[in-house]
Amino acid sequence: MVEDFQVRTDLALEARESYEEDDIRIRGVRIEEEEDKEREIYTSVVRIETENGAKAMGKPVGTYITLEAPNLSAPDEGCHREISEEIARHLRALLGEGKRSVLIVGLGNREVTPDALGPNVVGNLHITRHMIREYGRACGDTDEVSVSAVVPGVMAQTGMETLEIVQGIVRETKPDLVIAIDALAARSTRRLNRTIQITDTGINPGSGVGNHREGINQEILGIPVIAIGVPTVVDAATIVNDTMENLVEAMDRSESMQQLGGMLGTLDKAEKHQLIRELISPQLNTMFVTPKDIDDTVKRLSFTISEGLNLCFAGQQNKV
């Protein structure tokens, strides 16, 4: 029996796709897809409705919205504005009515570029809690949400669990909602910096690179928690897996190599992953890779997400 091998991913869409490859239907999991060809934005909504579905997917029960846009990693202001509007639209749908205050938590390490998404998003936000507390809502739109934010850093910097910091702030400031922003890991290299996931299930800081910390979710904090993430890294096994798939396709197109390509093509997913495990060294097995232009990309992505949040919580825009 071939040992099972899981390629790391934080995206519910990719977890669902792994079952589609094996032609397996999961009870309690629904997926809805929407394609905007004009703006090149592809939206997938994975709804995990039962504990059976959650166990099969390895994700908590909840809604997972994935926005995919090939131009998201490009310096195209028009495309990024459209994505910001989509983020705001989906956030409003998840929020519902009655949210008057929100705490936004920028997870990650500001000193490590692929992990700096959360802190950078917080740096671009329109913070209003202090103004509303000082002058009241009369100073602006009466429907404007009170927004506060924090960058708790990582345990190596603070010596504290992120959850401990967030719990203390929630206890003192009593927001109606927490939104956590974090960098994720993907199963496919084509989704790096081109995908945004929004979920109402909360988040486990550091899970993308295997550093499992205490989860930040409604069960623990007692208030709704929405998580927004972008995959900025892939592990070495993912790159090897993608390379093998491309190699098989190239061999199938070459007459002289068809026989070898056909032999590799007959391997099922478990056998391919076992082969990958044997090929990569222990050092590569713990390696995570990010694109060379990650500095500029994270800056653009963080601005796109922060603009989506600003649009969502500004009273005037909330009525659009």
Coordinates of C-alpha atoms in Angstrom, one line a residue:
M1 CA 0.0 0.0 0.0
V2 CA 1.4 3.4 -1.0
E3 CA 1.8 5.8 1.8
D4 CA -0.6 8.8 1.5
F5 CA 1.2 12.1 0.9
Q6 CA -0.5 15.5 1.3
V7 CA 0.7 18.5 -0.6
R8 CA 0.3 21.4 1.8
T9 CA -2.4 24.0 1.0
D10 CA -4.4 26.5 3.0
L11 CA -7.0 26.9 0.3
A12 CA -10.3 25.1 0.7
L13 CA -10.8 25.2 -3.1
E14 CA -7.6 23.2 -3.6
A15 CA -8.6 20.7 -1.0
R16 CA -11.9 20.2 -2.9
E17 CA -10.1 19.9 -6.2
S18 CA -7.9 17.0 -4.9
Y19 CA -11.1 15.0 -4.5
E20 CA -12.4 16.0 -7.9
E21 CA -9.2 14.6 -9.4
D22 CA -10.1 11.2 -7.9
D23 CA -13.8 11.7 -9.0
I24 CA -15.0 11.6 -5.4
R25 CA -18.1 13.5 -4.3
I26 CA -18.1 14.7 -0.7
R27 CA -21.5 14.8 1.1
G28 CA -22.0 18.0 3.0
V29 CA -19.8 20.1 0.7
R30 CA -21.2 22.4 -2.0
I31 CA -19.2 24.5 -4.5
E32 CA -20.5 27.4 -6.5
E33 CA -18.5 29.1 -9.3
E34 CA -18.8 32.4 -11.0
E35 CA -16.8 33.7 -13.9
D36 CA -16.4 37.4 -14.9
K37 CA -14.6 37.1 -18.3
E38 CA -14.6 40.8 -18.9
R39 CA -12.7 41.5 -15.7
E40 CA -10.9 38.2 -15.6
I41 CA -12.1 37.4 -12.0
Y42 CA -13.0 33.9 -11.2
T43 CA -15.0 33.3 -7.9
S44 CA -15.4 29.9 -6.2
V45 CA -17.5 29.5 -3.0
V46 CA -16.9 26.3 -1.1
R47 CA -19.6 25.7 1.6
I48 CA -18.8 23.0 4.2
E49 CA -22.1 22.3 5.8
T50 CA -21.7 19.2 7.9
E51 CA -19.1 17.6 10.2
N52 CA -18.7 14.8 7.7
G53 CA -17.7 17.3 5.1
A54 CA -15.4 19.1 7.5
K55 CA -13.6 15.8 8.4
A56 CA -13.2 14.9 4.7
M57 CA -11.9 18.3 3.7
G58 CA -9.7 18.8 6.7
K59 CA -11.3 22.3 7.2
P60 CA -13.9 23.6 9.7
V61 CA -17.6 24.0 8.8
G62 CA -18.1 27.3 7.1
T63 CA -17.9 29.3 3.9
Y64 CA -14.7 29.7 1.9
I65 CA -14.7 32.3 -0.9
T66 CA -11.8 32.2 -3.4
L67 CA -11.1 35.0 -5.8
E68 CA -8.7 34.2 -8.6
A69 CA -7.4 36.8 -11.0
P70 CA -4.4 36.3 -13.3
N71 CA -3.6 40.0 -13.3
L72 CA -3.6 40.3 -9.5
S73 CA 0.2 40.0 -9.3
A74 CA 0.7 42.6 -12.1
P75 CA 1.0 46.4 -11.5
D76 CA -2.4 47.1 -13.0
E77 CA -4.3 49.6 -10.9
G78 CA -7.6 49.1 -12.7
C79 CA -7.5 45.3 -12.0
H80 CA -6.6 45.9 -8.3
R81 CA -9.4 48.3 -7.9
E82 CA -11.9 45.8 -9.3
I83 CA -10.6 43.1 -6.9
S84 CA -11.0 45.6 -4.0
E85 CA -14.6 46.1 -4.9
E86 CA -15.1 42.3 -5.0
I87 CA -13.5 41.9 -1.6
A88 CA -15.9 44.5 -0.2
R89 CA -18.9 42.9 -1.8
H90 CA -18.1 39.4 -0.4
L91 CA -17.3 40.8 3.1
R92 CA -20.6 42.6 3.3
A93 CA -22.4 39.3 2.5
L94 CA -20.5 37.5 5.3
L95 CA -20.9 40.3 7.8
G96 CA -24.6 40.7 7.7
E97 CA -26.2 43.5 9.7
G98 CA -25.5 45.1 13.1
K99 CA -21.7 45.2 13.1
R100 CA -20.7 48.6 14.5
S101 CA -17.0 47.9 15.4
V102 CA -14.3 45.7 14.0
L103 CA -10.8 44.8 15.1
I104 CA -8.4 44.0 12.2
V105 CA -5.4 41.8 13.0
G106 CA -2.4 41.9 10.7
L107 CA -0.8 38.5 11.3
G108 CA 2.8 37.7 10.2
N109 CA 6.3 38.9 10.5
R110 CA 7.0 42.4 9.1
E111 CA 10.7 41.5 8.7
V112 CA 10.0 38.5 6.4
T113 CA 8.6 39.7 3.1
P114 CA 6.4 36.7 2.1
D115 CA 4.9 36.8 5.7
A116 CA 4.4 40.6 5.8
L117 CA 1.0 40.8 4.1
G118 CA -1.0 41.2 7.3
P119 CA 1.2 44.0 8.8
N120 CA 1.3 45.8 5.4
V121 CA -2.5 45.7 5.1
V122 CA -2.9 47.3 8.6
G123 CA -0.5 50.0 7.5
N124 CA -2.9 51.0 4.7
L125 CA -6.2 50.9 6.6
H126 CA -8.5 53.8 7.4
I127 CA -8.6 53.6 11.2
T128 CA -11.6 55.3 12.8
R129 CA -12.1 54.0 16.3
H130 CA -10.1 56.8 18.0
M131 CA -11.9 59.5 16.0
I132 CA -15.4 58.1 16.7
R133 CA -14.5 57.8 20.5
E134 CA -13.3 61.4 20.5
Y135 CA -15.9 63.1 18.4
G136 CA -18.7 60.6 18.0
R137 CA -20.1 59.4 14.7
A138 CA -21.5 62.8 14.0
C139 CA -18.1 63.8 12.7
G140 CA -18.5 61.5 9.7
D141 CA -21.1 59.2 8.2
T142 CA -23.4 57.8 10.9
D143 CA -23.2 54.3 9.3
E144 CA -19.4 54.2 9.4
V145 CA -18.0 51.2 11.3
S146 CA -15.5 51.8 14.1
V147 CA -12.2 50.3 12.8
S148 CA -9.2 49.5 15.0
A149 CA -6.2 47.4 14.1
V150 CA -3.2 45.7 15.6
V151 CA 0.0 43.9 14.4
P152 CA 0.7 41.3 17.1
G153 CA 4.0 40.1 15.6
V154 CA 5.1 36.5 15.9
M155 CA 6.1 34.5 19.0
A156 CA 9.8 34.8 18.3
Q157 CA 9.4 38.6 18.6
T158 CA 7.0 38.8 21.5
G159 CA 7.3 35.6 23.5
M160 CA 3.5 35.4 23.5
E161 CA 0.9 33.4 21.5
T162 CA -0.9 35.6 19.0
L163 CA -4.1 34.4 20.4
E164 CA -3.1 35.7 23.9
I165 CA -2.6 39.2 22.5
V166 CA -5.8 39.2 20.5
Q167 CA -7.9 37.8 23.4
G168 CA -6.6 40.6 25.6
I169 CA -7.5 43.3 23.1
V170 CA -10.9 41.8 22.4
R171 CA -11.6 41.7 26.1
E172 CA -10.7 45.4 26.6
T173 CA -12.1 46.9 23.4
K174 CA -15.1 44.6 22.9
P175 CA -15.4 44.7 19.0
D176 CA -18.3 43.1 17.2
L177 CA -16.1 41.3 14.8
V178 CA -12.4 40.3 14.2
I179 CA -10.8 40.2 10.7
A180 CA -7.5 38.4 10.5
I181 CA -5.2 38.9 7.6
D182 CA -2.4 36.4 6.9
A183 CA -0.1 34.9 4.2
L184 CA -1.0 31.3 3.1
A185 CA 0.6 28.4 1.3
A186 CA -0.8 27.0 -2.0
R187 CA -0.8 23.6 -3.6
S188 CA -0.4 25.0 -7.1
T189 CA 2.3 27.5 -8.2
R190 CA -0.2 29.1 -10.6
R191 CA -2.2 30.4 -7.6
L192 CA 0.8 32.2 -6.0
N193 CA -0.1 35.9 -5.4
R194 CA -3.1 35.5 -7.8
T195 CA -5.6 34.2 -5.3
I196 CA -7.5 35.7 -2.3
Q197 CA -9.4 33.5 0.1
I198 CA -12.1 34.9 2.5
T199 CA -13.6 32.6 5.1
D200 CA -15.8 33.0 8.2
T201 CA -14.1 30.1 10.0
G202 CA -11.1 32.0 11.5
I203 CA -7.5 31.1 11.0
N204 CA -4.5 29.2 12.5
P205 CA -1.5 31.6 12.4
G206 CA 1.6 30.0 10.9
S207 CA -0.2 26.9 9.5
G208 CA 0.9 27.6 6.0
V209 CA 4.5 26.8 6.8
G210 CA 3.8 24.1 9.5
N211 CA 4.1 26.4 12.5
H212 CA 0.8 25.5 14.1
R213 CA -0.3 28.2 16.7
E214 CA -3.5 28.5 18.6
G215 CA -6.5 29.2 16.3
I216 CA -8.2 32.5 16.2
N217 CA -11.9 31.8 15.7
Q218 CA -15.4 32.4 17.1
E219 CA -15.4 29.4 19.4
I220 CA -12.4 30.8 21.3
L221 CA -13.0 34.6 21.1
G222 CA -16.8 34.5 21.4
I223 CA -17.4 36.8 18.4
P224 CA -17.3 36.2 14.6
V225 CA -13.9 35.9 13.0
I226 CA -13.3 36.4 9.3
A227 CA -10.0 35.5 7.8
I228 CA -8.5 36.9 4.6
G229 CA -5.4 35.3 3.1
V230 CA -3.2 35.2 0.0
P231 CA -0.9 32.3 -0.9
T232 CA 2.6 33.7 -1.1
V233 CA 4.7 30.5 -0.7
V234 CA 4.7 26.9 -1.9
D235 CA 6.7 24.0 -0.5
A236 CA 9.3 22.0 -2.5
A237 CA 7.0 19.1 -2.9
T238 CA 4.5 21.3 -4.8
I239 CA 7.1 22.4 -7.2
V240 CA 8.3 18.9 -7.9
N241 CA 4.7 17.8 -8.3
D242 CA 3.9 20.5 -10.8
T243 CA 7.2 19.8 -12.7
M244 CA 6.3 16.1 -12.9
E245 CA 2.9 16.9 -14.4
N246 CA 4.4 19.2 -17.0
L247 CA 7.1 16.6 -17.8
V248 CA 4.4 13.9 -18.4
E249 CA 2.5 16.3 -20.7
A250 CA 5.7 17.2 -22.7
M251 CA 6.6 13.5 -23.1
D252 CA 3.1 12.7 -24.3
R253 CA 3.6 15.3 -27.1
S254 CA 7.0 13.8 -28.1
E255 CA 7.0 10.6 -30.2
S256 CA 10.4 9.5 -29.0
M257 CA 9.5 10.0 -25.3
Q258 CA 5.9 8.8 -25.4
Q259 CA 6.7 5.4 -23.9
L260 CA 8.4 6.8 -20.8
G261 CA 5.8 9.6 -20.5
G262 CA 3.0 7.0 -20.7
M263 CA 4.6 4.9 -17.9
L264 CA 4.7 8.0 -15.6
G265 CA 1.2 8.9 -16.7
T266 CA -0.1 5.6 -15.4
L267 CA 0.9 6.4 -11.9
D268 CA -2.0 7.4 -9.7
K269 CA -1.8 10.4 -7.4
A270 CA -0.6 8.5 -4.4
E271 CA 2.1 6.8 -6.4
K272 CA 3.3 10.1 -7.8
H273 CA 3.4 11.6 -4.3
Q274 CA 5.4 8.7 -3.0
L275 CA 7.9 9.1 -5.9
I276 CA 8.2 12.8 -5.0
R277 CA 8.8 11.9 -1.3
E278 CA 11.7 9.6 -2.4
L279 CA 13.2 12.1 -4.9
I280 CA 13.4 15.1 -2.6
S281 CA 15.9 15.3 0.1
P282 CA 15.0 16.0 3.8
Q283 CA 16.4 19.5 3.3
L284 CA 14.1 20.2 0.3
N285 CA 11.1 18.7 2.1
T286 CA 11.1 21.6 4.6
M287 CA 11.8 24.3 2.0
F288 CA 9.3 27.0 1.1
V289 CA 9.7 29.0 -2.1
T290 CA 8.4 32.5 -3.1
P291 CA 8.7 34.5 -6.4
K292 CA 11.6 36.8 -6.8
D293 CA 9.4 39.9 -7.1
I294 CA 7.6 39.2 -3.8
D295 CA 8.5 42.6 -2.3
D296 CA 6.6 44.6 -4.9
T297 CA 3.8 42.0 -5.1
V298 CA 3.1 42.0 -1.4
K299 CA 2.9 45.8 -1.4
R300 CA 0.3 45.8 -4.2
L301 CA -1.7 42.9 -2.7
S302 CA -1.7 44.5 0.8
F303 CA -3.0 47.8 -0.7
T304 CA -5.7 45.9 -2.7
I305 CA -7.0 44.1 0.4
S306 CA -6.8 47.3 2.6
E307 CA -8.8 49.2 0.0
G308 CA -11.4 46.4 0.0
L309 CA -11.7 46.7 3.8
N310 CA -11.9 50.5 3.6
L311 CA -14.7 50.3 1.0
C312 CA -16.6 47.8 3.1
F313 CA -16.5 49.7 6.3
A314 CA -17.0 53.3 5.1
G315 CA -20.6 54.2 5.6
Q316 CA -21.1 55.8 2.3
Q317 CA -19.7 52.9 0.3
N318 CA -21.6 50.4 2.5
K319 CA -24.8 51.6 0.8
V320 CA -23.6 51.0 -2.7

